[in-house]
Every structure is written in structure tokens, then in C-alpha cells.
């Protein structure tokens, strides 16, 4: 019964996070109403119910929605060890395409939102200390996921599901991993098969 309540609550939070102002207040807390952040509770729910796929799907989906278009939210998720619980969920629910899709979206949204606002390092190693700190920030964002094994999870689990392959590709790309996406037309494949 507790798991159903947690899943329903996370599902509600996930839907509420479709609104930018609401998701920021939920993720960071609201100073105007003295409301605390729900982020620690969301992550704790994922920790307490690792075998419940619906909780993991809604947890990853809520994190993905919170990070979308909101760099401060993405930073809070990163700082709260959110990447760890996304990767744990994806590893634990290898055959659940919904968990894989939402997990890949969470990885992509956190990484891309944090890296998007950093200036590009066009000089390679960089000439000034400011450029070096940007490079360090870029590395720390990516490493938060890569050190947890995100590349293998995205390639070997999420990338093998038709319903999450595009999200896995985008997450790998934003993590800076070498990746290629091959698409084919089923009609063309059938024609070639008939020609043999």
C-alpha cells in the first residue's frame, strides 16, 4: 500500500513539473512560502523502493522534468547525488522501457542544461584560468554520470530498447561519448529481402 501511495505521489509531482515555476519551487524550495525542496524526499523514495518500477519511472521522469530548461534545478539534482539514483534505477529495471526512457531523459536534461550555458573551449587547453575552470566544470558534470557507469547503461540497456534508443543516443551525445545512430526504413528492408 505504501508503494502505491509513493508511486501516485511521484506521478503527481511529475505532472506538476510540467510548469517551470512550480518545478523550480518543488526542486529548490520557495523562499516566499517557506516551502522546502522536495528533491531529497524524491531521491529517498527512489532509494527506499528500488525494486518498484513505477516509483523508479516516476522518480526519473520527475528529475528529467525538473532539469528541463532550468540550470539551477539541474545543478541541485547533480549536487544531491541524483545521477546515482537514476543509474541505479536503470540498472535495476533493465527490461522496463519506461524506466530506461525516463532515466535517459534525466541524464540528458541534467547534462545538457548544465553544459549549455558554459562557453565553448575553442582553444583546446585554454589560455586563461577562466577557461580552465569552464573545462573543469564541463568535466565534473560529465564525470558525475560517467563514473557511475552511465555510458555502459545507456549503450547496453537503454539503447537496446526501441522505445528509449533516441533518448539514450541524445544522453550519450551530451555526455561527450562517441555515438552513431543508424536508422532504416522498414519498407526498404522488406524490398531488399524480397529481391534475394
Backbone as a ProteinNet text record, in pm:
[ID]
protein_1_A
[PRIMARY]
XXXXXXXXXXXXXXXXXXXXXXXXXXXXXXXXXXXXXXXXXXXXXXXXXXXXXXXXXXXXXXXXXXXXXXXXXXXXXXXXXXXXXXXXXXXXXXXXXXXXXXXXXXXXXXXXXXXXXXXXXXXXXXXXXXXXXXXXXXXXXXXXXXXXXXXXXXXXXXXXXXXXXXXXXXXXXXXXXXXXXXXXXXXXXXXXXXXX
[TERTIARY]
82	0	87.7	194.3	286	347.7	383.1	443.8	346.7	219.7	120.4	104.7	107.3	97.7	220.4	337.9	461.2	459	420.1	414.5	315.2	198.7	98.1	147.2	212.9	265.8	373	462.5	566.8	505.8	401.1	332.2	271.1	213.7	158.3	269.4	378.9	491.9	544.1	552.1	599.3	510.1	380.2	287.4	298.6	313.3	327.1	453.3	554.3	680.7	673.2	556.8	537.4	534.5	515.5	513.3	648.8	714.9	850.1	859	764.9	770.8	746.5	649	617.1	734.4	794.3	903.7	1024.3	1047.9	1159.5	1131.1	1008.2	972.1	979.6	939.1	946.5	1091.2	1173.8	1312.5	1398.7	1386.4	1474.8	1411.2	1280.3	1208.3	1166	1078.3	1027.1	1050.8	1125.5	1151.2	1026.1	941.2	821.5	720.2	714.9	619.3	688.3	818.8	897.8	878.6	854.6	839	976.2	1007.3	1136.5	1136.3	1252.7	1267.8	1213	1148	1102.8	1208.3	1315.7	1418.8	1475.2	1512	1563.1	1460.5	1334	1228.7	1207.7	1215.8	1203.6	1315.5	1438.6	1552.8	1544.2	1497	1481.4	1376.7	1270.8	1169.2	1230.2	1316.3	1382.9	1474.9	1540.7	1630.5	1553.9	1440.6	1363.8	1288	1259	1179	1249.9	1370.1	1446.8	1386.4	1305.5	1250.7	1113.1	1059.4	928	947.4	921.8	948.9	872.1	747.3	667.9	724.8	773.2	837.3	963.7	1041.3	1165	1134.6	1032.3	993.6	951.6	862.7	816.1	928.8	1016.9	1130.4	1221.6	1259.2	1344.6	1272.6	1144.5	1066.3	1054.1	1038.6	1031.1	1164.2	1274.5	1407	1430.5	1389.1	1404.1	1324.9	1202.2	1117.7	1172.2	1221.7	1277.4	1397.4	1480.9	1603.6	1577.5	1467.1	1437.2	1423.4	1504.9	1504	1538.8	1592.4	1620.7	1759.6	1864.1	2000.3	2015.4	1949.1	1961	1903.9	1795	1737.9	1833.1	1890.5	1984.7	2104	2153.8	2266.3	2226.1	2105.6	2059.2	2048	2000.6	1989.7	2128.4	2221.4	2359	2419.7	2404.3	2462	2397.8	2272.9	2202.3	2226.1	2318.3	2351.9	2240.4	2162.4	2057.7	2108.9	2226.1	2275.3	2287.2	2330.5	2346.2	2213.3	2106.1	1977.1	1912	1941.7	1894.7	1962.4	2093.1	2167.7	2130.6	2111.6	2067.5	1932.8	1840.4	1708.7	1721	1803.6	1819.3	1882.8	1978.7	2042	1945.4	1867.2	1776.8	1659	1618	1499	1537.7	1627.6	1683.7	1579.1	1474.8	1375.9	1256	1254.7	1142.3	1175.9	1115.7	1146.7	1108.2	1004.6	964	1069.6	1126.3	1234.5	1355.9	1386.5	1502.5	1485.3	1368.1	1342.6	1351.2	1284.5	1285.5	1424.7	1495.7	1632.4	1724.2	1714.2	1795.9	1760.6	1632.5	1591.6	1648.4	1647.9	1702.8	1851.6	1926	2069.1	2087.7	2017.7	2033.1	1996.5	1884.5	1839.4	1932.6	1981.8	2074.9	2204.7	2261.5	2389.7	2376.9	2279.7	2269.8	2236.4	2154.7	2118.9	2239.5	2321.3	2437.8	2548.9	2563.1	2669.5	2630.1	2502.3	2454.3	2500.1	2501.3	2533.7	2683.5	2764.8	2909.5	2965	3058.4	3117.8	3200.2	3205.3	3285.1	3433	3512.5	3657.8	3713	3730.3	3775.3	3926.2	3996	4141.6	4206.7	4133	4191.6	4208.8	4332	4360.3	4314.9	4301.8	4257.5	4374.8	4361.5	4472.3	4458.8	4339.4	4320.1	4261.5	4273.9	4220.6	4069.7	4000	3855.5	3818.6	3895.5	3870.3	3898.1	4001	4032.7	3920.3	3863.4	3754.6	3630.8	3607.3	3495.9	3520.1	3642.5	3676.4	3658.3	3696.3	3678.3	3530.5	3450.6	3305.7	3244.7	3284.1	3234.7	3267.3	3390.1	3432.8	3358.3	3339.5	3273.9	3128	3060.7	2921.3	2915.6	2998.7	3000.5	3045.5	3150.8	3204.7	3106.1	3016.7	2916	2835.7	2812.9	2740	2834.2	2941.5	3030.7	3097.6	3134.2	3196.9	3100.9	2973.6	2872.3	2842.3	2905	2881.4	2767.4	2734.4	2621.4	2639.8	2762.5	2782.7	2741.8	2786.6	2751.5	2601.1	2540.3	2395.4	2320.1	2358.7	2289.7	2310.7	2430.3	2458.6	2395.9	2413.1	2381	2242.7	2178.5	2044.8	1944.2	1950.5	1851.7	1860.1	1980	1999.2	1948.7	1916.2	1867.3	1714.4	1648.4	1501.8	1458.6	1370.9	1321.5	1258.5	1192.9	1124.6	1214.4	1344	1433.4	1564.1	1574.9	1700.9	1733	1634.7	1660.9	1706.4	1645.3	1683	1822.3	1853.1	1986.3	2091.9	2063.3	2155.5	2181.8	2077.1	2091.8	2171.6	2147	2220.8	2369.1	2397.7	2538	2607.2	2539.4	2595	2627.7	2534	2555.4	2660.8	2682.4	2790.3	2926.9	2927.5	3053.7	3105.8	3021.3	3061.4	3050.2	3136.6	3127.7	3005.8	2919.8	2794.6	2747.7	2682.5	2621.6	2483.7	2395.7	2258.8	2230.2	2192.6	2160.4	2010.2	1948	1803.7	1781.7	1678.5	1644.7	1494.3	1455.3	1315.5	1273.5	1173.2	1128.3	1084.1	1024.4	982	1102.9	1208.7	1330.7	1392.6	1391	1444.9	1365.2	1234.3	1148.6	1174.7	1191.3	1220	1350.7	1453.1	1583.8	1573.2	1492.1	1474	1402	1305.6	1229.8	1314.7	1414.8	1499.9	1595.6	1618	1713.5	1654.4
-117.5	0	125.8	123.3	235.6	263.2	158.6	174.2	238.7	203	264.3	413.3	449.5	590.1	668.3	609.4	675.1	691.3	586.3	593.3	699.8	704.6	804.3	945.4	962.5	1094.3	1140.5	1049.7	1085.5	1113.3	1040.1	1065.9	1205.9	1246.1	1380.8	1485.3	1464.7	1558.4	1569	1455.1	1453.4	1541	1530	1612.5	1759.9	1790	1929.1	1993.9	1913.2	1965.4	2004.9	1995.2	2047.3	2199.9	2259.7	2405.2	2450.7	2542.7	2584.3	2645.7	2731.4	2795	2694	2607.1	2507	2411	2364.6	2267.8	2329	2458	2523.2	2533.6	2570	2575.2	2437.9	2333.9	2198.4	2152.4	2182.7	2136.5	2214	2346.8	2430.9	2478.8	2463.7	2521	2662.2	2717.2	2851.4	2940.4	3047.7	3140.1	3221	3244.5	3325.4	3252.9	3122.1	3047.6	2958.7	2971.2	2889.9	2740.5	2702	2560.9	2501	2387.5	2323.6	2249.6	2216.7	2137.8	1996.4	1942.5	1803.2	1708.5	1762.9	1681	1572.5	1603.3	1495.6	1384	1419.8	1320.3	1234	1296.8	1223	1119.2	1162.7	1070.9	962.8	997.7	898.7	794.5	835.8	740.7	641.7	691.4	602.1	504.8	551.7	466.3	358.9	396	303.5	197.6	225.8	133.8	101.4	47.6	25.7	-79	-169.7	-276.5	-243	-126.8	-87.8	-2.7	-62.7	3.4	133.9	138.5	260	376.5	348.1	452.8	502	409.8	448.4	526.5	484.5	557.8	700.2	714.7	848	931	867	939	994.3	908.9	953.5	1057.6	1035.8	1130.5	1266.1	1266.8	1392.8	1465.8	1393.2	1455.8	1512.7	1436.3	1484.1	1611.7	1615.2	1734.3	1852.7	1826.9	1935.3	2001.2	1921.9	1974.3	2045.1	2014.3	2071.7	2223.3	2295.9	2443.2	2512.2	2440.9	2500.6	2459.3	2536.8	2502.9	2493.9	2580.8	2575.7	2444.5	2396.8	2268.1	2154.5	2159.5	2055.7	2051.2	2166.6	2172.6	2112.3	2143.6	2087.8	1935.7	1884.1	1738.7	1676.1	1736.4	1686.7	1687.9	1798.2	1813	1721.1	1680.9	1592.8	1444.6	1414.6	1276.6	1210.4	1292.4	1240.6	1145.3	1173.3	1080.5	936.3	918.9	783.5	707.5	772.2	702.4	681.5	766.3	743.2	618.8	609.5	495.1	366.8	373.9	256.2	207.3	298.5	260.6	193.9	250.5	194.9	56.1	36.6	-95.2	-197.8	-154.9	-246.1	-289.7	-204.4	-231.8	-236.7	-328.1	-338.8	-362.3	-435.1	-469.2	-374.1	-273.7	-180.2	-57.5	-51.4	55.9	192.7	200.9	329.6	384.8	298.5	340.8	381.1	303.5	334.8	469.6	492.6	618.6	737.9	729.8	840.8	861.4	752.3	764.3	832	792.7	855.7	1003.4	1036.3	1176.5	1255.3	1195	1263	1290	1190.6	1210	1324.1	1316.8	1418.1	1557.4	1569.5	1701.6	1764.5	1686	1740.3	1783.1	1693.7	1723.6	1838.7	1831.1	1933.7	2070.1	2073.8	2202.4	2266.7	2187	2243.5	2281.5	2204.3	2234.1	2342	2360	2455.6	2597.8	2635.9	2773.5	2798.3	2693.5	2712.5	2754.1	2848.4	2885.8	2770.9	2763.6	2660.7	2689.7	2585.2	2598.6	2576.3	2684.3	2675	2674.9	2693.2	2699.5	2571.9	2465.2	2341.6	2347.9	2361.6	2362.1	2491.4	2597.9	2725.7	2810.5	2939.5	3028.9	3093.5	3105.4	3176.5	3084.3	3126.1	3046.1	3028.4	3128.1	3118.3	3005.7	2991.3	2883.3	2748.5	2742.2	2617.4	2578.1	2676.2	2642.5	2595.2	2651.3	2604.8	2459.7	2429	2291.1	2196.1	2240.4	2157.1	2135.2	2240.5	2229	2131.1	2144.5	2055	1910.4	1885.9	1750.8	1699.6	1784.4	1736.7	1700.1	1773.5	1741.2	1605	1586.5	1458.2	1344.5	1369.5	1264.5	1218.1	1306.5	1267.2	1147.9	1140.6	1027.7	917.4	955.2	855.1	767.4	824.9	746.3	645.2	665.1	570.5	461.2	470.1	370.5	404.5	532.8	573.5	534.1	541.3	508.1	363.6	271	130	108.1	171.9	157.1	209.5	326.7	386.7	306.8	254.5	176.5	37.6	-30.6	-172.9	-204.5	-109.6	-135.2	-45.5	84.1	177	179.6	173.1	179.5	58	-46.7	-169.4	-176.7	-84	-78.7	19.1	-22.3	66.5	192.7	180.8	293.7	392.2	361.4	454.3	478.3	427.9	440.7	585.7	664.6	805.7	883.9	857.7	925.3	882.6	752.7	703.4	766.8	776.5	840.5	986.1	1060.4	1201.7	1215.7	1127.8	1133.4	1103	1000.8	967.1	1082.3	1141.1	1254.9	1370.2	1402.1	1513.9	1483.4	1356.4	1317	1322.7	1345.7	1353.5	1218.8	1116.7	982.4	972.5	892.2	867	780	827.3	755.4	779.8	680.9	697.3	633.5	691.4	642.3	598.6	474.5	420.5	400.4	462.9	446.3	379.7	300.9	238.4	240	232.1	229.3	83.5	43.2	-96.5	-139.7	-48.9	-83.3	-113.3	-33	-57.4	-191.4	-224.4	-351.5	-467.4	-453.6	-557.7	-575.5	-465.4	-471.9	-544.1	-513.5	-579.2	-727	-761.1	-900.5	-975.1	-913	-975.4	-991.3	-906.4	-913.8	-1030.7	-1089.1	-1200.2	-1324.5
0	0	0	77.9	84.1	-53	-125.2	-257.2	-355.6	-347	-435.5	-406.6	-279.8	-241.4	-288.5	-271.1	-316.2	-468.5	-540.1	-686.9	-732.7	-669.9	-707.2	-676.2	-563.1	-525.7	-623.7	-660.7	-757.6	-894.6	-929.4	-1056.3	-1058.3	-945.2	-933.4	-945.4	-875	-882.9	-1025.7	-1091.7	-1230.5	-1318.5	-1300.9	-1378.8	-1342.6	-1215	-1171.8	-1229.5	-1252.8	-1304.2	-1451.4	-1511	-1645.6	-1647.1	-1531.3	-1517.7	-1462.7	-1532.9	-1495.9	-1356.5	-1321.1	-1189.7	-1078.5	-1098.5	-997	-978	-1089.2	-1074.8	-1005	-1027.1	-958.8	-809.3	-774	-632.4	-567.1	-638	-583.6	-568.7	-666.8	-665.8	-567.3	-568.1	-486.8	-357.5	-347.6	-235	-270.8	-192.9	-219.5	-98.3	-119.5	-8.6	25.5	-73.3	-48	40.3	32.4	114.5	217.9	227.9	321.8	299.5	175.8	142.4	113.7	175.4	149.6	15.5	-30.1	-152	-130.7	-232.2	-224.5	-281.2	-338.8	-402.8	-310.6	-186.1	-100.1	-77.2	-70	-47.6	-172.1	-288.3	-414.2	-424.7	-399.5	-408	-300.9	-183.7	-77	-114.9	-181.2	-228.3	-326.5	-415.1	-510.6	-437.9	-332.2	-253.9	-176.7	-119.4	-35.5	-114.9	-241.9	-322.9	-455.3	-448	-571.5	-664.2	-611.7	-695.9	-753.9	-721	-772.7	-897.8	-1012.2	-1140.7	-1157	-1113.8	-1131.7	-1050.4	-931	-849.7	-918.7	-972.9	-1041.5	-1169.2	-1242.8	-1364.6	-1331	-1231.3	-1193.7	-1132.7	-1056.6	-999.1	-1107.2	-1202.4	-1313.8	-1398.7	-1423.3	-1503.4	-1437.1	-1304.7	-1231.8	-1236.9	-1220.3	-1229.4	-1369.7	-1471	-1609.8	-1631.3	-1581.5	-1597.9	-1518.8	-1398.8	-1316.9	-1385.2	-1450.5	-1511.2	-1643.6	-1708.1	-1838.9	-1830.4	-1902.9	-1910.1	-1779.3	-1682.5	-1552.3	-1502	-1535.4	-1491.9	-1339.6	-1264.1	-1117.7	-1064.4	-1124.1	-1083.4	-1119.1	-1239.2	-1281.9	-1186.6	-1145.1	-1050.7	-916.7	-869.4	-741.8	-749.4	-860.8	-879.8	-878.9	-948.1	-952.2	-812.4	-741.4	-607.7	-504.7	-527	-432.8	-463	-554.2	-592	-673.2	-743.7	-831.1	-938.1	-999.4	-1101.8	-1052.7	-929.7	-875	-878.6	-837.8	-826.9	-961.9	-1058.3	-1195.6	-1252.6	-1238.1	-1292.5	-1218.8	-1088.6	-1012.2	-1066	-1088.1	-1140.5	-1277.1	-1364.3	-1498.5	-1494.1	-1406.2	-1393	-1335	-1239.9	-1169.1	-1256.6	-1349.5	-1431.8	-1579.7	-1611.1	-1746.3	-1854.1	-1822.2	-1924.2	-1927.3	-1841.6	-1837.2	-1921.7	-2038.9	-2133.5	-2079.3	-1995.8	-1939.9	-1843.9	-1760.7	-1671.2	-1754.2	-1858.3	-1942.6	-2012.2	-2065.1	-2136.7	-2042.9	-1928.6	-1834	-1773.3	-1749.3	-1698.1	-1797.9	-1925	-2029.4	-2044.3	-2035.1	-2040.6	-1922.7	-1804.9	-1687.3	-1706.4	-1754.4	-1780.4	-1879.2	-1989.8	-2094.1	-2044.1	-1976.1	-1933.6	-1830.1	-1737.2	-1637.8	-1706.1	-1786.4	-1851.3	-1950	-2038.4	-2142.7	-2084	-1979.8	-1920.2	-1853.5	-1787.7	-1719.8	-1817.7	-1924.7	-2020.8	-2119.8	-2142.3	-2242.3	-2214.2	-2089.5	-2054.4	-2035.5	-2047.3	-2037.7	-2173	-2175.3	-2304.1	-2360.3	-2492.2	-2559	-2541.1	-2524.6	-2517.4	-2657.3	-2731.1	-2869.9	-2883.1	-2770.3	-2774.1	-2722	-2716.2	-2666.5	-2517	-2469.4	-2325.8	-2259.8	-2334.5	-2278.1	-2234.1	-2252.5	-2222	-2085.2	-2033	-1907.2	-1801.4	-1677.1	-1566.2	-1579.6	-1633.3	-1652.2	-1746.1	-1853	-1948.5	-1884.2	-1800.6	-1731.4	-1636.8	-1566.6	-1474.6	-1550.2	-1669.6	-1753.1	-1793.9	-1831.8	-1867.7	-1751	-1631.2	-1511.7	-1481.9	-1497.6	-1474.9	-1574.5	-1700.9	-1806.3	-1770.8	-1727.7	-1691	-1569	-1468.6	-1346.4	-1371.7	-1458.8	-1492.4	-1560.8	-1660.5	-1732.5	-1642	-1564.5	-1477.8	-1372.5	-1329.2	-1230.2	-1279.7	-1409.4	-1468	-1516	-1582.3	-1641.6	-1536.2	-1422.3	-1315.5	-1254.3	-1273.9	-1225.1	-1327.6	-1444.6	-1548.7	-1642.3	-1653.5	-1736.8	-1883.2	-1933.5	-2074.7	-2103.7	-2020.9	-2041.8	-2027.5	-1930.5	-1910.6	-2031.8	-2079.6	-2194.3	-2321.6	-2341.8	-2463.5	-2458.5	-2347.3	-2340.6	-2286.9	-2222.8	-2169.9	-2240.9	-2213.5	-2271.6	-2423.4	-2477.7	-2622.4	-2697.1	-2626.5	-2691	-2696	-2634	-2637.6	-2745.5	-2832.4	-2937.5	-2879.7	-2765.4	-2705.3	-2632.7	-2619.3	-2549.4	-2624.4	-2745.6	-2818.9	-2853.1	-2890.5	-2923.5	-2800.7	-2686.9	-2563.4	-2519.1	-2533.4	-2497.4	-2587.2	-2716.3	-2811.2	-2770.1	-2739.8	-2701.7	-2572.3	-2476.3	-2349.9	-2372.3	-2452.1	-2482.7	-2554.3	-2649.4	-2724	-2629.3	-2540.3	-2448.8	-2344	-2314.2	-2223.8	-2291.8	-2423	-2496.8	-2542.1	-2540.1	-2583.1	-2735.3	-2794.7	-2937.8	-2962.1	-3050.3	-3072.6	-3215.4	-3270.9	-3402.9	-3398	-3475.2	-3479.8	-3622	-3636.9	-3768.1	-3773.8	-3871.1	-3890.6	-4024.4	-4031.6	-4157.6	-4175.5	-4297.3	-4333.1	-4345.8	-4274.3	-4275.2	-4415.4	-4494	-4629.5	-4717.4	-4705.1	-4782	-4744.1	-4616.4	-4570	-4629.2	-4632.2	-4688.6	-4836.9	-4911.6	-5054.5	-5082.5	-5002.6	-5021.3	-4989.4	-4890.1	-4853.4	-4964.1	-5028.5	-5138.4	-5263.7	-5282.6	-5400.6	-5397.5	-5282.9	-5269.9	-5317.9
[MASK]
++++++++++++++++++++++++++++++++++++++++++++++++++++++++++++++++++++++++++++++++++++++++++++++++++++++++++++++++++++++++++++++++++++++++++++++++++++++++++++++++++++++++++++++++++++++++++++++++++++

